[in-house]
Structures are given as structure tokens and as C-alpha cells.
Short mmCIF file of C-alpha atoms and ligand atoms in Angstrom, two decimals:
data_model
loop_
_atom_site.label_atom_id
_atom_site.label_comp_id
_atom_site.label_asym_id
_atom_site.label_seq_id
_atom_site.Cartn_x
_atom_site.Cartn_y
_atom_site.Cartn_z
CA MET A 1 0.00 0.00 0.00
CA THR A 2 1.07 3.55 -0.64
CA ALA A 3 2.63 5.21 2.39
CA ALA A 4 0.20 7.67 4.00
CA PRO A 5 1.13 11.38 3.99
CA ALA A 6 0.30 11.60 7.70
CA ARG A 7 1.49 9.32 10.46
CA LEU A 8 1.30 8.95 14.22
CA ARG A 9 4.67 8.29 15.77
CA ILE A 10 4.12 6.09 18.85
CA ASP A 11 6.90 5.79 21.40
CA ARG A 12 6.71 2.21 22.68
CA ALA A 13 9.31 2.79 25.40
CA ALA A 14 7.34 5.78 26.71
CA LEU A 15 4.15 3.70 26.87
CA THR A 16 5.94 1.04 28.89
CA ALA A 17 7.60 3.63 31.13
CA ASN A 18 4.23 5.27 31.86
CA TRP A 19 2.72 1.91 32.82
CA ARG A 20 5.65 1.19 35.16
CA ALA A 21 5.45 4.66 36.71
CA LEU A 22 1.73 4.23 37.42
CA ARG A 23 2.21 0.70 38.77
CA ASP A 24 5.02 1.84 41.07
CA ARG A 25 2.98 4.80 42.32
CA ALA A 26 -0.02 2.58 43.06
CA ALA A 27 2.17 -0.23 44.47
CA VAL A 28 -0.48 -2.82 43.52
CA ALA A 29 -1.30 -4.72 40.30
CA CYS A 30 -1.70 -2.34 37.37
CA GLY A 31 -4.00 -3.06 34.42
CA ALA A 32 -4.65 -1.03 31.30
CA ALA A 33 -7.80 0.43 29.75
CA VAL A 34 -7.48 -0.31 26.03
CA LYS A 35 -11.05 0.53 24.96
CA ALA A 36 -11.63 2.65 21.84
CA ASP A 37 -8.81 0.80 20.10
CA GLY A 38 -6.28 1.58 22.79
CA TYR A 39 -7.39 5.25 22.97
CA GLY A 40 -6.66 5.50 19.25
CA LEU A 41 -3.13 4.06 19.24
CA GLY A 42 -4.16 0.52 18.21
CA ALA A 43 -5.28 -1.88 20.96
CA VAL A 44 -3.45 -4.96 19.68
CA GLU A 45 -0.06 -3.27 19.72
CA VAL A 46 -0.75 -1.60 23.09
CA VAL A 47 -1.68 -4.98 24.60
CA ARG A 48 1.38 -6.67 23.11
CA THR A 49 3.63 -3.96 24.51
CA LEU A 50 2.16 -3.85 28.00
CA ALA A 51 1.78 -7.63 28.28
CA ALA A 52 5.50 -7.89 27.58
CA ALA A 53 6.09 -5.48 30.47
CA GLY A 54 4.00 -7.65 32.80
CA CYS A 55 0.49 -6.19 32.56
CA ARG A 56 -2.17 -8.88 33.13
CA ASP A 57 -5.49 -7.00 33.20
CA PHE A 58 -6.92 -5.31 30.12
CA PHE A 59 -10.23 -3.45 29.89
CA VAL A 60 -12.32 -2.88 26.76
CA ALA A 61 -15.85 -1.48 26.39
CA THR A 62 -17.50 -4.04 24.10
CA TRP A 63 -17.28 -7.67 22.99
CA HIS A 64 -16.40 -6.48 19.52
CA GLU A 65 -13.29 -4.92 21.05
CA ALA A 66 -12.61 -8.09 23.07
CA GLU A 67 -12.77 -10.19 19.89
CA ALA A 68 -10.03 -8.05 18.36
CA LEU A 69 -7.77 -9.10 21.26
CA ALA A 70 -8.69 -12.78 21.33
CA GLY A 71 -5.65 -14.83 20.54
CA LEU A 72 -3.21 -12.55 22.34
CA GLY A 73 -3.58 -14.77 25.40
CA VAL A 74 -4.19 -12.03 27.94
CA PRO A 75 -7.08 -11.61 30.43
CA VAL A 76 -9.60 -9.09 29.15
CA SER A 77 -12.64 -7.59 30.92
CA VAL A 78 -15.56 -6.09 29.00
CA LEU A 79 -16.75 -2.99 30.85
CA HIS A 80 -20.22 -2.85 29.33
CA GLY A 81 -21.14 -6.33 30.55
CA VAL A 82 -23.41 -8.68 28.61
CA ARG A 83 -26.45 -8.07 26.42
CA ASP A 84 -28.33 -11.09 25.03
CA GLU A 85 -26.48 -10.49 21.76
CA ASP A 86 -23.15 -10.81 23.58
CA MET A 87 -23.77 -14.18 25.19
CA PRO A 88 -22.22 -16.38 22.47
CA ALA A 89 -19.00 -14.36 22.61
CA ALA A 90 -19.09 -14.17 26.40
CA MET A 91 -19.66 -17.92 26.83
CA SER A 92 -16.79 -18.65 24.44
CA GLY A 93 -14.48 -17.50 27.22
CA ILE A 94 -12.47 -14.88 25.32
CA ALA A 95 -13.02 -12.36 28.13
CA ARG A 96 -14.85 -11.72 31.41
CA PRO A 97 -17.93 -9.50 31.50
CA VAL A 98 -18.09 -6.66 34.00
CA LEU A 99 -21.70 -7.06 35.15
CA ASN A 100 -23.40 -3.70 35.62
CA THR A 101 -27.11 -4.32 36.26
CA PRO A 102 -29.35 -6.82 38.05
CA ILE A 103 -30.56 -7.96 34.61
CA GLN A 104 -26.98 -8.64 33.50
CA VAL A 105 -26.35 -10.50 36.76
CA ALA A 106 -29.46 -12.65 36.21
CA ARG A 107 -28.48 -13.30 32.59
CA TRP A 108 -25.01 -14.44 33.61
CA LYS A 109 -26.31 -16.68 36.41
CA ALA A 110 -28.97 -18.24 34.15
CA ALA A 111 -26.36 -19.09 31.54
CA GLY A 112 -24.11 -20.65 34.15
CA GLY A 113 -21.40 -18.20 33.16
CA GLY A 114 -18.03 -18.57 34.84
CA ALA A 115 -15.74 -15.93 36.25
CA CYS A 116 -16.96 -12.36 35.97
CA ASP A 117 -16.28 -8.89 37.32
CA VAL A 118 -18.92 -6.59 38.83
CA MET A 119 -19.24 -2.80 38.71
CA VAL A 120 -20.74 -1.13 41.77
CA ASP A 121 -22.11 2.39 41.44
CA THR A 122 -20.83 4.41 44.40
CA GLY A 123 -22.20 7.76 43.28
CA MET A 124 -21.40 8.48 39.65
CA ASN A 125 -24.82 7.21 38.56
CA ARG A 126 -23.48 5.92 35.29
CA LEU A 127 -23.06 2.13 35.36
CA GLY A 128 -23.21 -0.41 38.15
CA VAL A 129 -25.33 -2.20 40.73
CA SER A 130 -25.96 -0.38 43.99
CA PRO A 131 -24.17 -1.10 47.28
CA ASP A 132 -27.57 -2.02 48.75
CA GLU A 133 -28.14 -4.60 46.04
CA VAL A 134 -24.72 -6.05 46.82
CA ARG A 135 -25.56 -6.19 50.56
CA THR A 136 -28.93 -7.87 50.00
CA GLY A 137 -27.36 -10.77 48.13
CA LEU A 138 -27.72 -9.88 44.45
CA LEU A 139 -24.27 -11.25 43.70
CA GLU A 140 -24.57 -14.51 45.61
CA GLY A 141 -23.62 -17.49 43.48
CA LEU A 142 -21.42 -15.50 41.13
CA SER A 143 -17.76 -16.29 40.74
CA ILE A 144 -16.38 -12.75 40.98
CA ASP A 145 -12.81 -11.95 40.08
CA THR A 146 -12.84 -8.18 40.54
CA LEU A 147 -15.37 -5.94 42.24
CA MET A 148 -14.91 -2.44 40.87
CA SER A 149 -16.24 1.08 41.03
CA HIS A 150 -15.39 4.30 39.20
CA LEU A 151 -14.86 7.85 40.48
CA ALA A 152 -16.81 10.73 38.97
CA CYS A 153 -14.32 13.46 39.90
CA ALA A 154 -10.93 11.76 40.21
CA ASP A 155 -9.21 14.58 38.29
CA GLN A 156 -10.40 17.34 40.65
CA ASP A 157 -10.45 17.94 44.38
CA SER A 158 -14.01 17.09 45.25
CA PRO A 159 -15.60 15.68 48.42
CA MET A 160 -17.13 13.05 46.13
CA ASN A 161 -13.78 11.25 45.92
CA ALA A 162 -13.58 10.39 49.61
CA ALA A 163 -17.32 9.68 49.74
CA GLN A 164 -17.16 7.23 46.85
CA ARG A 165 -14.01 5.66 48.24
CA SER A 166 -15.56 4.98 51.62
CA ARG A 167 -18.77 3.55 50.10
CA PHE A 168 -16.58 1.20 48.10
CA ALA A 169 -14.28 0.28 51.00
CA ALA A 170 -17.38 -0.64 53.04
CA LEU A 171 -18.00 -3.49 50.58
CA GLN A 172 -14.70 -5.16 51.46
CA GLY A 173 -15.50 -8.69 52.61
CA VAL A 174 -19.19 -8.40 51.69
CA THR A 175 -18.70 -10.40 48.47
CA THR A 176 -16.47 -13.28 47.51
CA ALA A 177 -14.62 -11.10 45.00
CA ARG A 178 -10.95 -11.96 44.74
CA ARG A 179 -9.93 -8.31 44.22
CA MET A 180 -11.23 -4.74 44.54
CA SER A 181 -10.44 -2.00 42.01
CA LEU A 182 -11.35 1.70 42.02
CA ALA A 183 -8.65 3.85 40.45
CA ASN A 184 -8.34 5.21 36.92
CA SER A 185 -5.29 7.35 35.98
CA ALA A 186 -6.22 10.41 38.03
CA ALA A 187 -7.27 8.35 41.06
CA ILE A 188 -3.83 6.71 41.17
CA ALA A 189 -2.47 10.16 41.97
CA ARG A 190 -4.86 10.42 44.96
CA GLY A 191 -2.74 8.00 46.94
CA ARG A 192 -2.53 4.41 48.06
CA ASP A 193 -5.94 4.62 49.79
CA TYR A 194 -7.47 4.60 46.35
CA ALA A 195 -5.43 1.74 44.90
CA PHE A 196 -7.09 -1.28 46.58
CA ASP A 197 -5.85 -4.45 44.76
CA LEU A 198 -5.77 -3.34 41.14
CA VAL A 199 -5.62 0.01 39.31
CA ARG A 200 -7.00 0.63 35.81
CA PRO A 201 -5.27 3.56 34.11
CA GLY A 202 -6.01 4.53 30.53
CA LEU A 203 -5.26 8.15 29.66
CA ALA A 204 -1.95 8.47 31.50
CA LEU A 205 -0.54 5.37 29.80
CA TYR A 206 -0.88 7.20 26.53
CA GLY A 207 0.74 10.43 27.70
CA GLY A 208 -2.31 12.19 29.10
CA VAL A 209 -1.85 14.18 32.30
CA PRO A 210 -5.20 14.40 34.10
CA CYS A 211 -3.95 16.28 37.18
CA ASP A 212 -0.96 18.28 38.43
CA ALA A 213 0.25 15.42 40.62
CA LEU A 214 1.09 13.36 37.53
CA ALA A 215 2.84 16.16 35.62
CA GLY A 216 6.48 15.22 35.22
CA ALA A 217 5.78 11.52 35.87
CA ILE A 218 4.21 10.86 32.46
CA ALA A 219 6.03 10.90 29.13
CA GLN A 220 4.55 11.93 25.79
CA VAL A 221 3.71 8.83 23.73
CA VAL A 222 2.13 10.05 20.49
CA THR A 223 3.25 12.65 17.97
CA PRO A 224 1.35 13.30 14.72
CA GLU A 225 3.56 14.02 11.74
CA ALA A 226 2.52 15.24 8.31
CA GLN A 227 4.17 15.80 4.96
CA ILE A 228 4.38 19.18 3.25
CA LEU A 229 2.23 19.23 0.11
CA GLN A 230 3.13 22.74 -1.04
CA ARG A 231 5.38 25.58 0.05
CA ARG A 232 4.54 29.07 -1.09
CA THR A 233 5.22 32.73 -0.39
CA VAL A 234 2.12 34.65 0.63
CA ARG A 235 2.50 38.35 -0.11
CA ALA A 236 1.66 41.02 2.44
CA GLY A 237 -2.08 41.72 2.35
CA GLU A 238 -3.01 38.28 1.00
CA THR A 239 -5.05 35.82 3.07
CA VAL A 240 -4.74 32.09 3.80
CA GLY A 241 -7.44 29.43 4.02
CA TYR A 242 -11.22 29.21 4.32
CA ASN A 243 -13.06 32.43 5.10
CA ALA A 244 -9.77 34.29 4.71
CA THR A 245 -9.41 34.61 8.47
CA TRP A 246 -5.63 35.08 8.38
CA THR A 247 -4.00 37.98 6.57
CA ALA A 248 -0.25 38.31 5.94
CA THR A 249 1.07 41.51 7.49
CA THR A 250 4.38 40.93 5.73
CA ASP A 251 5.54 38.52 2.98
CA THR A 252 5.24 35.12 4.69
CA GLU A 253 6.58 31.65 3.91
CA VAL A 254 3.73 29.14 4.20
CA ALA A 255 3.67 25.33 4.08
CA ILE A 256 0.45 23.41 3.45
CA ILE A 257 0.56 20.03 5.18
CA ASN A 258 -1.37 16.76 4.81
CA LEU A 259 -3.41 16.88 8.01
CA GLY A 260 -6.84 18.18 8.92
CA TYR A 261 -9.83 17.85 11.15
CA ALA A 262 -10.81 14.59 9.45
CA ASP A 263 -7.56 13.22 10.90
CA GLY A 264 -8.38 14.47 14.38
CA TYR A 265 -6.47 17.74 14.15
CA PHE A 266 -9.56 19.68 15.07
CA ARG A 267 -10.68 23.19 14.15
CA GLY A 268 -9.81 24.41 17.64
CA PHE A 269 -6.18 24.40 16.53
CA SER A 270 -6.94 27.09 13.90
CA ASP A 271 -4.54 30.03 14.46
CA ARG A 272 -3.46 28.40 17.77
CA GLY A 273 -1.68 25.11 17.09
CA SER A 274 1.96 24.77 16.10
CA ALA A 275 4.60 22.36 14.86
CA ALA A 276 8.30 21.75 15.40
CA GLY A 277 8.39 22.81 19.03
CA GLY A 278 6.42 26.03 18.61
CA THR A 279 8.56 27.35 15.75
CA LEU A 280 5.92 26.83 13.04
CA PRO A 281 2.55 28.39 13.98
CA VAL A 282 -0.73 27.19 12.45
CA ILE A 283 -2.25 30.05 10.47
CA GLY A 284 -5.88 30.37 9.42
CA ARG A 285 -8.55 27.71 9.65
CA VAL A 286 -7.79 24.02 9.87
CA SER A 287 -9.44 22.38 6.81
CA MET A 288 -10.72 18.81 6.55
CA ASP A 289 -7.46 17.52 5.04
CA LEU A 290 -5.02 20.43 5.23
CA VAL A 291 -3.37 22.85 7.63
CA ALA A 292 -1.28 25.93 6.80
CA LEU A 293 1.89 26.61 8.81
CA ASP A 294 3.97 29.78 8.88
CA VAL A 295 7.40 28.33 8.03
CA SER A 296 9.28 31.62 7.85
CA ALA A 297 11.57 30.23 10.57
CA ALA A 298 12.48 27.16 8.52
CA ALA A 299 14.17 28.15 5.28
CA ALA A 300 15.14 24.58 4.38
CA LEU A 301 11.70 22.95 4.72
CA ALA A 302 10.49 21.89 1.30
CA GLU A 303 7.68 20.06 -0.44
CA GLY A 304 7.77 16.41 0.67
CA ASP A 305 9.44 17.09 4.02
CA TRP A 306 7.81 15.92 7.25
CA VAL A 307 6.88 18.14 10.17
CA ALA A 308 6.08 17.05 13.72
CA ILE A 309 2.91 18.56 15.18
CA ASP A 310 3.13 19.86 18.76
CA PHE A 311 0.93 17.41 20.66
CA ASP A 312 1.74 17.53 24.35
CA LEU A 313 -1.76 16.41 25.34
CA ARG A 314 -2.32 18.77 28.21
CA ALA A 315 -1.18 21.80 26.21
CA ALA A 316 -3.03 20.66 23.09
CA ALA A 317 -6.24 20.23 25.08
CA GLY A 318 -5.80 23.71 26.51
CA ILE A 319 -5.46 25.41 23.15
CA SER A 320 -7.99 23.34 21.21
CA GLY A 321 -10.77 23.25 23.77
CA MET A 322 -10.98 19.45 23.41
CA SER A 323 -10.31 17.00 26.22
CA GLN A 324 -7.11 14.93 26.18
CA TYR A 325 -9.34 11.86 25.76
CA GLU A 326 -11.01 13.35 22.68
CA LEU A 327 -7.68 14.31 21.13
CA LEU A 328 -6.39 10.72 21.42
CA THR A 329 -9.54 8.90 20.40
CA GLY A 330 -10.23 11.38 17.60
CA LEU A 331 -7.04 10.58 15.69
CA GLY A 332 -8.30 9.40 12.33
CA SER A 333 -7.80 6.18 10.41
CA ARG A 334 -5.90 7.93 7.59
CA VAL A 335 -3.05 8.63 10.00
CA GLU A 336 -0.72 5.66 9.80
CA ARG A 337 0.27 4.26 13.21
CA CYS A 338 4.06 3.93 13.34
CA TRP A 339 5.43 2.18 16.45
CA GLN A 340 8.98 3.04 17.40
C1 PLP B 401 -11.97 4.32 30.79
C2 PLP B 401 -12.02 3.74 32.14
C3 PLP B 401 -10.86 3.68 32.92
C4 PLP B 401 -9.59 4.41 32.53
O1 PLP B 401 -9.77 5.79 32.80
P1 PLP B 401 -8.66 6.90 32.52
O2 PLP B 401 -9.27 8.15 33.01
O3 PLP B 401 -8.45 6.92 31.03
O4 PLP B 401 -7.43 6.51 33.23
C5 PLP B 401 -10.92 2.99 34.13
N1 PLP B 401 -12.08 2.42 34.54
C6 PLP B 401 -13.22 2.48 33.82
C7 PLP B 401 -14.46 1.85 34.35
C8 PLP B 401 -13.24 3.14 32.61
O5 PLP B 401 -14.37 3.24 31.91
#
């Protein structure tokens, strides 16, 4: 196949280092959330990399995602549990369901399903059975590997964190679950109290920094790169791009690169993004397939050359108005994933 004119450079060593840093901070077993195709990096390669480092717990959202990992020989949990439609895949044993509702629990019991995980809702009111349902015996008869819950506000200082933590801790010993798990990336930074037996980071593995406490501990993993399609001189007074939002105040060297919002370089980067360590500012609107850079600082850059887009996730989220999660999962399929 023809090489794509845009690629995502993925730093395998940084991914592994981030997993180790999170595991060491939590000081308990450390899994990995690899839903949404490994947050856009490619779940199969993420799993291969982290399994080689010793990771033994992987989390996806759906059975379709679990099927993509079958054959890698690693334990996978499916966060959305089991619908009727999922039962053939679930009974085939490729992964464990995370049961979220009394109906899912009944479905799993009726089918004589084996090991499972269970999500308890401790206050987020998204997914999970209630602590009362757990106390009144809903889970009796299940073979539970991991009892888990999820924090609504892990990335901010909120009284909800301690409240959810204590509701969860109160369930210790109430079920036959082998392990308890509460913490995503941000919750790992809240301290050992939040770690229980297993932590489940996603974002921070991939270079996201959800809170100040993790700044400095997490390395950048992904860098989009794009090829220059045309270099031109834009004369003073001329404009660049859709709706002519950018006007040259002086003769300006401009490079048009093979990247746009259809690739996940969203319109929020218009006039605000940059490449090559801040030396090449984005000018004008980001188009579907193209971005214009002011390359006055780079006399040697020519048609066909590659430029690296500035993509420190925290900074990129700040300037684009997107979340770090959206920036990762929005990276498009035209951008070739290149593991290094
Ligand atoms: C996505 C997810 C995680 C990982 O969260 P991050 O914020 O990306 O670290 C952990 N647990 C559950 C239940 C999730 O849905």
C-alpha cells in the first residue's frame, strides 16, 4: 500500500515507562484500559507492549473490542457487561464480563457463566449495581474476580472522591470477589488509599496528564507528523485558508501540510496550534485535510518534508478546547500508526 502522507509516531518505550510509573505509584497490580482501540493508538499493539512489560489485566468497552484481542492470550474484561447479543462471545471464554445491572447478573447466572467482574455504582450514577443490592445478596452465586467502582471526579479535588471511596471500601469482605479495584489514571495520583488491589489507568498510559500530581511523571507517547504538500510565499495583504481569516502583514513563507480535522487535528487548533516545538505556527482555519503553517523560521523545509505537530496532550487540550481523551480517540484512520 502507498505510504500515507500523515502518520502517528508512537513511542513504545514511553508507553511502557508510563505503565511502570503508574504501577510503582499505586504499588499494587496495574492493568490497562485499552477501549476505543487503545485510545486510538491501536489496541493490539498496546496490549502486546504492556503484556511484555507484565500487565495482566486489560479493559475494553465491548465484545467487539474483546474479539479483536482474542488470541493474544491475555485476560480481558468487558466494561459494558453482557447483552443477550453478547452471550455467544461471552460464553466462548475470550473475556470476562463486567456485570453492571441486576438484569446482567441474572443473565449471567442463568447461563451458568463462569468468572466475571462486577461494577458497583458508588455515586457516579453511570453504570453499576448499587451497594444495597450487593448487601442484599444480588451477587450470591457468582464467581467474581474483581469488584470495581469508578470515580466521577478523580481529576479534581471534590468531596465526592472520599465519599465514593468509603462507600466502596465498606463493601470489602461483603462479596467473595478476589480483588477490589477503584482507580483510573487520576485516582492513582490520589494515593494508596485509592489503589485497593488493582488500578485501571487509561489516559496516562498514553501520555495524558489528568492532574498536576502526575505532571512530570508521564512521558509523551504520540506525535502526529505530516508531509508538506506545497510551500509558497504569501505576499503582504493576502489571506490564507477558508473564510480568509488570516492575513499576511508581511511577505510570509507558508507550508500546506497533509493533516486536517478529518484526521483528528480539530478546528480548535486554527490560528493556535503549532509544529516543530512552537517554531511553526498554524495560520488560518484548519481544513478537513489540510493545515497551513507559517514556516518563515524554517528556510530549508520543502515540499515532501515531514513536520512534527506539537501534541503535548495537556497543552493541546488547553489550546484546542478538546479533552485529552477526545484528542487521542479522535485521531483518524488515515493517520498511519508507526510504532517506534
Ligand atoms: C476508561 C475507564 C478507565 C480508565 O480511565 P482513565 O481516566 O483513562 O485513566 C478505568 N475504569 C473504567 C471503568 C473506565 O471506563
